[in-house]
Amino acid sequence: MGIVFDLFGVHIAFVSIILILFLAWLFWPRKFKKVRKMLIRSAGVVLLVGVLLAAKTYWPYSFDKNYLKTSVSEEIASTPLKNLADSIDFHIGVAIGPASDFKTISREFNSVVGENDFKPGKLLVDAENWKFDFSKADKLVAFAEANNMRMRGHTLIWGKFPGMTYPAAWGKMISESSDKKKTMEDIMSRYIQEVLSHFKGKVPTWDVVNEPMHGTNLYSSIFTETLGEEYLDLAFKMARKADPEISLFLNEQINDYDGPSGKAFLELLKRLIDRKVPIDGVGLQCHHLKNTHDIDALKRYMRSIAELGLKVEITELDVRLLLFKDSDDPYAAQGKQFEEITKLCIDEPACNGLTLWGLTDGANWMDAVAPFKWKSPNAPNIYDEEMNRKPAYLGIWNALKNAQ
Ligand code: XIL
């Protein structure tokens, strides 16, 4: 519910106010003509303001692709990102979704992650009978192996949307149980054990828990309702026990590194470390959805994580083009953001990986998710719809090249 308000709070507020004013007008005693007139006029004004704001927000912008005016140099065309990354021992990765271009991915990247195929709601197809379908995930593992790529596992435990981030049947199993805590522990333990033993030796890094936070608090889910914060401790301990060889990450989207939610996440990390939870690293997703991320703040944030003795990676980078609508050249500004983030990641000794959440603007997840799909252009990736290299590609390339 919290997420719905985060995304649609303003919309809900407008519709509610109009509805309340309209209903008041409808049911107000007819003899109070003045009051009724005021009510219906107010509803009209709020409606008008709402329509104007919506037009401004959802205006379908389109920006010049100035980058098409110059062709990329021979050196850039013949030196894939992964060649540059390999020579500085850095993982440059991408999420593989349903419409992925495997040829380009194998040429450019030395690390991959499944955009959806490793999520619990996808792997555990029949949760009541503990039936898994690993076939899609296994294909990605085979592709990664054939191309000598590192594979990130995303994700073991994620309590946000029943049916997608975890099997809906788990909620039912918990609500019907007389010992909810024990049932949740058993579910987590069996799930983590089965998945990690299936991928043993093939997926060296896993997001053990995804997006535990909601603002400054823990995201409330079947995991927190049954186990409280301890669900994190248990997930990491279970993962370590199931496969002591793999790196265990906590993955989170932070929008304000210096602000309250950034601080709350650092506090959570400190508590986990104090409790000797076996966590190896932190994944900072770095989706640029509502705001661009402040480079210096992100740099300091990575340092604070590193100072806790943890590894850190950028795990889901994408940058909405629309965020640069006031810039002279939005594509170039977007490219600069990719370059600076890649550079800060390379410069941070505790960071040795950056993963992009998608390859081309032609297939990007934001175009499928409300309200972002209504605010175009998202175009958050490094290749455009025609597979031209965007300034975003060149930004990453330059950062890697300058680090040689
Ligand atoms: C997204 C996928 O890209 C979409 O295809 C899917 O419909 C929803 O999930 N944070 C995460 C990712 O950790 O798993 C999400 O991926 C994007 C936000």
CSV table of C-alpha atoms and ligand atoms in Angstrom, one decimal:
chain,number,residue,atom,x,y,z
A,1,MET,CA,0.0,0.0,0.0
A,2,GLY,CA,2.9,2.4,0.9
A,3,ILE,CA,4.3,2.0,-2.6
A,4,VAL,CA,0.9,2.9,-4.2
A,5,PHE,CA,0.9,6.1,-2.2
A,6,ASP,CA,4.5,6.9,-3.0
A,7,LEU,CA,3.8,6.5,-6.7
A,8,PHE,CA,0.2,7.8,-7.0
A,9,GLY,CA,-0.2,10.0,-3.9
A,10,VAL,CA,-0.8,13.2,-5.8
A,11,HIS,CA,-3.3,11.6,-8.2
A,12,ILE,CA,-5.2,10.0,-5.3
A,13,ALA,CA,-5.3,13.4,-3.5
A,14,PHE,CA,-6.7,15.2,-6.5
A,15,VAL,CA,-9.4,12.7,-7.3
A,16,SER,CA,-10.5,12.5,-3.6
A,17,ILE,CA,-10.8,16.2,-3.2
A,18,ILE,CA,-12.9,16.5,-6.4
A,19,LEU,CA,-15.1,13.6,-5.4
A,20,ILE,CA,-15.6,15.0,-1.9
A,21,LEU,CA,-16.6,18.4,-3.3
A,22,PHE,CA,-18.9,16.9,-5.9
A,23,LEU,CA,-20.6,14.6,-3.3
A,24,ALA,CA,-21.0,17.6,-0.9
A,25,TRP,CA,-22.6,19.5,-3.7
A,26,LEU,CA,-24.9,16.6,-4.6
A,27,PHE,CA,-26.2,16.0,-1.1
A,28,TRP,CA,-26.1,19.6,0.3
A,29,PRO,CA,-29.7,20.8,1.0
A,30,ARG,CA,-30.9,22.6,-2.1
A,31,LYS,CA,-32.0,25.7,-0.2
A,32,PHE,CA,-28.3,26.7,0.5
A,33,LYS,CA,-27.8,27.8,-3.1
A,34,LYS,CA,-24.7,29.8,-2.4
A,35,VAL,CA,-22.9,27.0,-0.6
A,36,ARG,CA,-23.7,24.6,-3.4
A,37,LYS,CA,-22.5,27.0,-6.0
A,38,MET,CA,-19.2,27.4,-4.1
A,39,LEU,CA,-18.8,23.6,-3.8
A,40,ILE,CA,-19.3,22.9,-7.5
A,41,ARG,CA,-17.1,25.8,-8.5
A,42,SER,CA,-14.3,24.6,-6.2
A,43,ALA,CA,-14.6,21.1,-7.7
A,44,GLY,CA,-14.3,22.7,-11.2
A,45,VAL,CA,-11.2,24.7,-10.2
A,46,VAL,CA,-9.5,21.7,-8.6
A,47,LEU,CA,-10.3,19.7,-11.7
A,48,LEU,CA,-8.9,22.4,-14.0
A,49,VAL,CA,-5.7,22.6,-11.9
A,50,GLY,CA,-5.4,18.8,-12.0
A,51,VAL,CA,-5.8,18.7,-15.7
A,52,LEU,CA,-3.2,21.4,-16.2
A,53,LEU,CA,-0.7,19.7,-13.9
A,54,ALA,CA,-1.3,16.3,-15.6
A,55,ALA,CA,-0.7,17.9,-19.0
A,56,LYS,CA,2.6,19.4,-17.7
A,57,THR,CA,3.6,16.1,-16.1
A,58,TYR,CA,2.6,13.8,-18.8
A,59,TRP,CA,3.6,15.9,-21.8
A,60,PRO,CA,5.2,13.5,-24.4
A,61,TYR,CA,8.6,15.3,-24.8
A,62,SER,CA,10.9,14.3,-27.6
A,63,PHE,CA,14.5,15.4,-27.8
A,64,ASP,CA,17.0,15.7,-30.6
A,65,LYS,CA,19.4,12.8,-31.0
A,66,ASN,CA,22.4,15.0,-31.7
A,67,TYR,CA,24.7,12.1,-31.1
A,68,LEU,CA,23.6,10.7,-34.5
A,69,LYS,CA,25.3,13.6,-36.3
A,70,THR,CA,28.8,12.2,-35.6
A,71,SER,CA,29.8,8.5,-36.0
A,72,VAL,CA,31.7,6.8,-33.2
A,73,SER,CA,35.5,6.5,-33.7
A,74,GLU,CA,37.1,3.3,-35.0
A,75,GLU,CA,38.8,2.8,-31.6
A,76,ILE,CA,35.4,2.8,-29.8
A,77,ALA,CA,33.7,0.7,-32.4
A,78,SER,CA,36.4,-2.0,-32.1
A,79,THR,CA,37.0,-1.9,-28.3
A,80,PRO,CA,34.0,-3.4,-26.4
A,81,LEU,CA,33.3,-2.3,-22.9
A,82,LYS,CA,34.3,-5.7,-21.5
A,83,ASN,CA,37.8,-5.5,-23.0
A,84,LEU,CA,38.4,-2.3,-21.1
A,85,ALA,CA,36.8,-3.7,-17.9
A,86,ASP,CA,38.7,-6.9,-18.0
A,87,SER,CA,42.0,-5.2,-18.0
A,88,ILE,CA,41.2,-3.3,-14.8
A,89,ASP,CA,39.5,-6.3,-13.2
A,90,PHE,CA,36.1,-4.7,-13.2
A,91,HIS,CA,32.7,-6.2,-13.8
A,92,ILE,CA,30.6,-4.4,-16.3
A,93,GLY,CA,27.2,-6.1,-16.4
A,94,VAL,CA,23.7,-6.0,-17.8
A,95,ALA,CA,20.3,-7.4,-16.8
A,96,ILE,CA,19.0,-9.9,-19.3
A,97,GLY,CA,15.3,-9.6,-20.0
A,98,PRO,CA,12.9,-11.3,-22.4
A,99,ALA,CA,13.8,-9.1,-25.4
A,100,SER,CA,17.6,-9.2,-24.9
A,101,ASP,CA,20.1,-9.0,-27.7
A,102,PHE,CA,22.5,-11.8,-26.8
A,103,LYS,CA,25.0,-11.1,-29.5
A,104,THR,CA,25.6,-7.5,-28.2
A,105,ILE,CA,25.6,-8.7,-24.6
A,106,SER,CA,28.3,-11.3,-25.2
A,107,ARG,CA,30.4,-8.8,-27.1
A,108,GLU,CA,30.2,-5.9,-24.5
A,109,PHE,CA,29.8,-7.4,-21.0
A,110,ASN,CA,31.7,-9.6,-18.6
A,111,SER,CA,28.9,-9.9,-16.1
A,112,VAL,CA,25.1,-10.6,-16.3
A,113,VAL,CA,22.1,-10.9,-14.1
A,114,GLY,CA,18.6,-12.2,-14.9
A,115,GLU,CA,16.1,-9.3,-15.0
A,116,ASN,CA,13.3,-11.5,-13.7
A,117,ASP,CA,14.2,-15.2,-14.2
A,118,PHE,CA,15.8,-15.7,-10.8
A,119,LYS,CA,13.1,-14.1,-8.7
A,120,PRO,CA,11.2,-16.4,-6.3
A,121,GLY,CA,7.9,-15.8,-8.0
A,122,LYS,CA,9.4,-17.1,-11.2
A,123,LEU,CA,11.5,-20.0,-10.0
A,124,LEU,CA,9.0,-21.5,-7.6
A,125,VAL,CA,6.1,-22.1,-10.0
A,126,ASP,CA,4.0,-24.3,-7.7
A,127,ALA,CA,4.8,-23.1,-4.2
A,128,GLU,CA,2.3,-25.3,-2.4
A,129,ASN,CA,4.0,-28.4,-3.8
A,130,TRP,CA,7.6,-26.9,-3.8
A,131,LYS,CA,7.9,-27.4,-7.6
A,132,PHE,CA,10.6,-25.3,-9.2
A,133,ASP,CA,11.2,-24.4,-12.8
A,134,PHE,CA,14.8,-23.5,-13.3
A,135,SER,CA,14.8,-23.8,-17.1
A,136,LYS,CA,14.9,-20.1,-18.0
A,137,ALA,CA,17.4,-19.3,-15.3
A,138,ASP,CA,19.6,-22.3,-16.4
A,139,LYS,CA,19.6,-20.9,-20.0
A,140,LEU,CA,21.1,-17.7,-18.7
A,141,VAL,CA,23.6,-19.5,-16.6
A,142,ALA,CA,24.7,-21.5,-19.7
A,143,PHE,CA,25.0,-18.3,-21.7
A,144,ALA,CA,27.1,-16.7,-19.0
A,145,GLU,CA,29.3,-19.8,-18.8
A,146,ALA,CA,29.7,-20.1,-22.6
A,147,ASN,CA,30.9,-16.4,-22.7
A,148,ASN,CA,33.0,-16.4,-19.6
A,149,MET,CA,30.8,-14.0,-17.8
A,150,ARG,CA,30.3,-13.6,-14.0
A,151,MET,CA,26.7,-14.2,-13.1
A,152,ARG,CA,24.8,-12.3,-10.3
A,153,GLY,CA,21.8,-13.9,-8.7
A,154,HIS,CA,18.9,-11.7,-8.1
A,155,THR,CA,17.2,-12.3,-5.7
A,156,LEU,CA,16.5,-14.8,-2.9
A,157,ILE,CA,14.2,-13.0,-0.5
A,158,TRP,CA,12.1,-9.9,-1.5
A,159,GLY,CA,8.9,-9.1,0.3
A,160,LYS,CA,7.2,-6.6,-1.8
A,161,PHE,CA,4.6,-7.9,-4.3
A,162,PRO,CA,3.0,-11.3,-3.7
A,163,GLY,CA,3.1,-13.3,-6.9
A,164,MET,CA,6.1,-11.5,-8.3
A,165,THR,CA,8.7,-10.9,-5.6
A,166,TYR,CA,7.6,-14.0,-3.7
A,167,PRO,CA,5.1,-16.8,-4.4
A,168,ALA,CA,1.6,-15.6,-3.4
A,169,ALA,CA,1.0,-19.1,-1.8
A,170,TRP,CA,3.5,-18.2,0.9
A,171,GLY,CA,1.1,-15.6,2.3
A,172,LYS,CA,-1.6,-18.2,2.4
A,173,MET,CA,0.6,-20.7,4.1
A,174,ILE,CA,1.5,-18.2,6.8
A,175,SER,CA,-2.0,-17.0,7.4
A,176,GLU,CA,-3.2,-20.6,7.8
A,177,SER,CA,-0.3,-21.6,10.1
A,178,SER,CA,-0.7,-21.8,13.9
A,179,ASP,CA,3.0,-21.1,14.3
A,180,LYS,CA,3.7,-18.4,11.8
A,181,LYS,CA,7.2,-17.7,12.8
A,182,LYS,CA,8.3,-21.3,12.5
A,183,THR,CA,6.4,-21.7,9.1
A,184,MET,CA,8.2,-18.6,7.7
A,185,GLU,CA,11.6,-19.8,8.9
A,186,ASP,CA,10.9,-23.2,7.3
A,187,ILE,CA,9.8,-21.6,4.0
A,188,MET,CA,12.9,-19.4,3.9
A,189,SER,CA,15.3,-22.1,4.8
A,190,ARG,CA,13.9,-24.6,2.3
A,191,TYR,CA,13.8,-22.0,-0.5
A,192,ILE,CA,17.3,-20.7,0.0
A,193,GLN,CA,18.7,-24.2,0.4
A,194,GLU,CA,17.1,-25.6,-2.8
A,195,VAL,CA,17.9,-22.6,-4.9
A,196,LEU,CA,21.5,-22.2,-3.8
A,197,SER,CA,22.2,-25.9,-4.1
A,198,HIS,CA,20.8,-25.9,-7.6
A,199,PHE,CA,23.1,-23.0,-8.7
A,200,LYS,CA,26.1,-24.2,-6.7
A,201,GLY,CA,29.4,-23.3,-8.4
A,202,LYS,CA,27.6,-21.3,-11.1
A,203,VAL,CA,26.4,-18.1,-9.5
A,204,PRO,CA,29.1,-16.6,-7.3
A,205,THR,CA,27.3,-13.5,-6.1
A,206,TRP,CA,23.7,-13.3,-4.8
A,207,ASP,CA,21.4,-10.6,-3.7
A,208,VAL,CA,20.2,-12.4,-0.6
A,209,VAL,CA,17.6,-9.8,0.3
A,210,ASN,CA,16.2,-7.2,-2.0
A,211,GLU,CA,14.8,-3.8,-1.0
A,212,PRO,CA,14.3,-4.3,2.7
A,213,MET,CA,13.6,-0.6,3.4
A,214,HIS,CA,10.6,1.6,2.9
A,215,GLY,CA,11.7,5.2,3.7
A,216,THR,CA,13.4,5.1,7.1
A,217,ASN,CA,11.7,1.9,8.2
A,218,LEU,CA,11.7,-1.7,7.2
A,219,TYR,CA,9.3,-2.5,4.4
A,220,SER,CA,6.4,-4.3,6.0
A,221,SER,CA,5.9,-7.7,4.5
A,222,ILE,CA,5.1,-11.3,5.5
A,223,PHE,CA,8.8,-11.5,6.4
A,224,THR,CA,8.7,-8.6,8.9
A,225,GLU,CA,5.3,-9.5,10.2
A,226,THR,CA,6.4,-12.9,11.2
A,227,LEU,CA,10.1,-12.4,12.1
A,228,GLY,CA,10.7,-8.7,12.4
A,229,GLU,CA,14.2,-7.4,11.4
A,230,GLU,CA,15.6,-10.9,12.2
A,231,TYR,CA,14.4,-12.1,8.8
A,232,LEU,CA,17.5,-10.4,7.4
A,233,ASP,CA,19.8,-12.2,9.8
A,234,LEU,CA,18.2,-15.5,9.1
A,235,ALA,CA,18.3,-15.1,5.3
A,236,PHE,CA,22.0,-14.3,5.3
A,237,LYS,CA,22.8,-17.1,7.8
A,238,MET,CA,20.8,-19.6,5.8
A,239,ALA,CA,22.5,-18.5,2.5
A,240,ARG,CA,26.0,-18.8,4.1
A,241,LYS,CA,25.1,-22.3,5.4
A,242,ALA,CA,23.7,-23.4,2.0
A,243,ASP,CA,26.8,-22.3,0.1
A,244,PRO,CA,29.8,-20.9,2.0
A,245,GLU,CA,31.6,-20.1,-1.3
A,246,ILE,CA,29.3,-17.3,-2.6
A,247,SER,CA,29.3,-13.5,-1.9
A,248,LEU,CA,26.2,-12.4,-0.1
A,249,PHE,CA,24.7,-9.0,-0.9
A,250,LEU,CA,22.0,-6.8,0.5
A,251,ASN,CA,20.4,-4.9,-2.4
A,252,GLU,CA,18.6,-1.6,-2.0
A,253,GLN,CA,17.4,1.5,-4.0
A,254,ILE,CA,18.5,4.7,-2.2
A,255,ASN,CA,17.2,8.0,-3.6
A,256,ASP,CA,18.7,10.4,-1.0
A,257,TYR,CA,22.1,9.2,0.1
A,258,ASP,CA,22.6,12.1,2.5
A,259,GLY,CA,19.0,12.1,3.6
A,260,PRO,CA,17.0,10.2,6.3
A,261,SER,CA,16.4,7.0,4.2
A,262,GLY,CA,20.1,6.8,3.2
A,263,LYS,CA,21.1,7.2,6.9
A,264,ALA,CA,18.5,4.6,8.0
A,265,PHE,CA,19.9,2.1,5.6
A,266,LEU,CA,23.5,2.6,6.9
A,267,GLU,CA,22.2,2.2,10.5
A,268,LEU,CA,20.6,-1.1,9.4
A,269,LEU,CA,23.9,-2.3,8.0
A,270,LYS,CA,25.7,-1.4,11.2
A,271,ARG,CA,23.1,-3.4,13.2
A,272,LEU,CA,23.6,-6.4,11.0
A,273,ILE,CA,27.4,-6.2,11.3
A,274,ASP,CA,27.1,-5.8,15.1
A,275,ARG,CA,25.0,-8.9,15.2
A,276,LYS,CA,27.6,-10.8,13.1
A,277,VAL,CA,25.3,-11.4,10.2
A,278,PRO,CA,27.3,-12.9,7.4
A,279,ILE,CA,26.9,-10.1,4.9
A,280,ASP,CA,29.7,-9.5,2.3
A,281,GLY,CA,28.4,-6.5,0.3
A,282,VAL,CA,25.8,-4.0,-0.6
A,283,GLY,CA,24.2,-3.5,-4.0
A,284,LEU,CA,23.1,0.0,-4.7
A,285,GLN,CA,20.5,-0.2,-7.4
A,286,CYS,CA,20.8,3.3,-8.7
A,287,HIS,CA,17.6,3.5,-10.7
A,288,HIS,CA,17.2,7.2,-11.7
A,289,LEU,CA,13.4,7.3,-11.6
A,290,LYS,CA,12.2,10.4,-9.8
A,291,ASN,CA,15.5,12.3,-9.4
A,292,THR,CA,19.1,12.3,-10.7
A,293,HIS,CA,21.5,11.0,-8.1
A,294,ASP,CA,24.0,13.4,-6.6
A,295,ILE,CA,27.5,12.2,-7.6
A,296,ASP,CA,29.4,13.4,-4.6
A,297,ALA,CA,26.7,12.1,-2.2
A,298,LEU,CA,26.8,8.7,-3.9
A,299,LYS,CA,30.6,8.7,-3.7
A,300,ARG,CA,30.6,9.5,0.0
A,301,TYR,CA,27.9,6.9,0.5
A,302,MET,CA,29.9,4.1,-1.1
A,303,ARG,CA,32.9,5.1,1.1
A,304,SER,CA,30.7,4.8,4.2
A,305,ILE,CA,29.7,1.3,3.1
A,306,ALA,CA,33.3,0.4,2.4
A,307,GLU,CA,34.4,1.7,5.8
A,308,LEU,CA,32.0,-0.8,7.4
A,309,GLY,CA,34.2,-3.5,5.8
A,310,LEU,CA,31.7,-4.3,3.0
A,311,LYS,CA,32.0,-4.6,-0.7
A,312,VAL,CA,29.7,-2.5,-2.8
A,313,GLU,CA,28.4,-2.6,-6.4
A,314,ILE,CA,26.1,-0.6,-8.5
A,315,THR,CA,23.5,-3.2,-9.4
A,316,GLU,CA,20.7,-1.8,-11.5
A,317,LEU,CA,21.8,1.4,-13.1
A,318,ASP,CA,19.4,3.2,-15.5
A,319,VAL,CA,18.8,6.9,-16.0
A,320,ARG,CA,15.5,8.4,-17.3
A,321,LEU,CA,16.1,10.8,-20.1
A,322,LEU,CA,13.2,12.9,-19.0
A,323,LEU,CA,15.1,14.0,-15.9
A,324,PHE,CA,17.3,16.1,-18.2
A,325,LYS,CA,14.4,17.8,-20.1
A,326,ASP,CA,15.7,21.3,-19.1
A,327,SER,CA,19.2,20.6,-20.4
A,328,ASP,CA,20.4,21.8,-23.9
A,329,ASP,CA,21.2,18.3,-24.9
A,330,PRO,CA,19.4,15.8,-22.7
A,331,TYR,CA,21.1,12.8,-24.3
A,332,ALA,CA,24.5,14.3,-23.6
A,333,ALA,CA,23.5,15.1,-20.0
A,334,GLN,CA,22.3,11.6,-19.5
A,335,GLY,CA,25.7,10.3,-20.9
A,336,LYS,CA,27.6,12.5,-18.4
A,337,GLN,CA,25.7,10.9,-15.5
A,338,PHE,CA,26.6,7.4,-16.8
A,339,GLU,CA,30.2,8.4,-17.1
A,340,GLU,CA,30.4,10.0,-13.6
A,341,ILE,CA,28.8,7.0,-11.9
A,342,THR,CA,31.1,4.5,-13.7
A,343,LYS,CA,34.1,6.6,-12.8
A,344,LEU,CA,33.2,6.8,-9.1
A,345,CYS,CA,32.5,3.1,-9.0
A,346,ILE,CA,35.9,2.4,-10.6
A,347,ASP,CA,37.6,4.8,-8.2
A,348,GLU,CA,36.1,3.2,-5.1
A,349,PRO,CA,38.4,0.3,-4.1
A,350,ALA,CA,35.5,-1.6,-2.5
A,351,CYS,CA,33.5,-1.5,-5.7
A,352,ASN,CA,34.3,-3.8,-8.6
A,353,GLY,CA,31.1,-4.0,-10.4
A,354,LEU,CA,28.5,-2.0,-12.2
A,355,THR,CA,25.4,-3.6,-13.7
A,356,LEU,CA,23.0,-1.8,-16.1
A,357,TRP,CA,19.3,-2.6,-15.8
A,358,GLY,CA,18.7,-3.2,-19.5
A,359,LEU,CA,20.5,-2.7,-22.7
A,360,THR,CA,18.4,-0.8,-25.2
A,361,ASP,CA,15.7,1.9,-24.9
A,362,GLY,CA,13.6,-0.3,-27.2
A,363,ALA,CA,13.1,-2.7,-24.3
A,364,ASN,CA,13.2,-1.0,-21.0
A,365,TRP,CA,11.2,-1.8,-17.9
A,366,MET,CA,10.1,1.8,-17.2
A,367,ASP,CA,8.0,1.8,-20.3
A,368,ALA,CA,5.9,-1.0,-18.8
A,369,VAL,CA,5.5,0.4,-15.3
A,370,ALA,CA,3.0,3.1,-14.2
A,371,PRO,CA,3.3,6.0,-13.7
A,372,PHE,CA,6.7,6.1,-15.6
A,373,LYS,CA,5.2,4.6,-18.8
A,374,TRP,CA,3.0,7.7,-19.1
A,375,LYS,CA,5.9,10.1,-18.8
A,376,SER,CA,8.0,9.8,-21.9
A,377,PRO,CA,10.7,9.5,-23.0
A,378,ASN,CA,12.2,7.2,-20.4
A,379,ALA,CA,14.9,6.0,-22.7
A,380,PRO,CA,17.1,5.0,-19.7
A,381,ASN,CA,19.6,2.7,-21.4
A,382,ILE,CA,22.9,2.9,-23.3
A,383,TYR,CA,21.7,1.9,-26.8
A,384,ASP,CA,18.8,3.6,-28.5
A,385,GLU,CA,15.9,1.7,-30.2
A,386,GLU,CA,17.9,1.3,-33.4
A,387,MET,CA,20.9,-0.1,-31.4
A,388,ASN,CA,23.0,3.1,-31.9
A,389,ARG,CA,25.5,3.7,-29.2
A,390,LYS,CA,24.1,6.7,-27.1
A,391,PRO,CA,26.3,9.2,-25.2
A,392,ALA,CA,25.5,7.0,-22.2
A,393,TYR,CA,27.5,4.2,-23.9
A,394,LEU,CA,30.3,6.5,-24.7
A,395,GLY,CA,30.3,7.8,-21.1
A,396,ILE,CA,30.9,4.3,-19.7
A,397,TRP,CA,33.5,3.6,-22.4
A,398,ASN,CA,35.4,6.9,-21.5
A,399,ALA,CA,35.3,6.2,-17.8
A,400,LEU,CA,36.7,2.7,-18.4
A,401,LYS,CA,39.3,3.9,-20.9
A,402,ASN,CA,40.5,6.6,-18.6
A,403,ALA,CA,41.0,4.0,-15.9
A,404,GLN,CA,43.5,2.0,-18.0
B,1,XIL,C1,11.8,-5.1,-12.5
B,1,XIL,C2,11.9,-5.7,-13.9
B,1,XIL,O1,12.8,-5.0,-14.6
B,1,XIL,C3,10.5,-5.7,-14.5
B,1,XIL,O2,10.6,-6.4,-15.8
B,1,XIL,C4,9.5,-6.4,-13.6
B,1,XIL,O3,8.2,-6.3,-14.2
B,1,XIL,C5,9.5,-5.7,-12.3
B,1,XIL,O4,10.8,-5.8,-11.7
B,1,XIL,N1,14.2,-3.2,-8.5
B,1,XIL,C6,14.6,-4.5,-8.6
B,1,XIL,C7,14.3,-5.2,-9.9
B,1,XIL,O5,15.3,-5.0,-7.7
B,1,XIL,O6,14.2,-6.6,-9.7
B,1,XIL,C8,13.1,-4.6,-10.6
B,1,XIL,O7,13.0,-5.2,-11.8
B,1,XIL,C9,13.3,-3.1,-10.7
B,1,XIL,C10,13.4,-2.4,-9.4
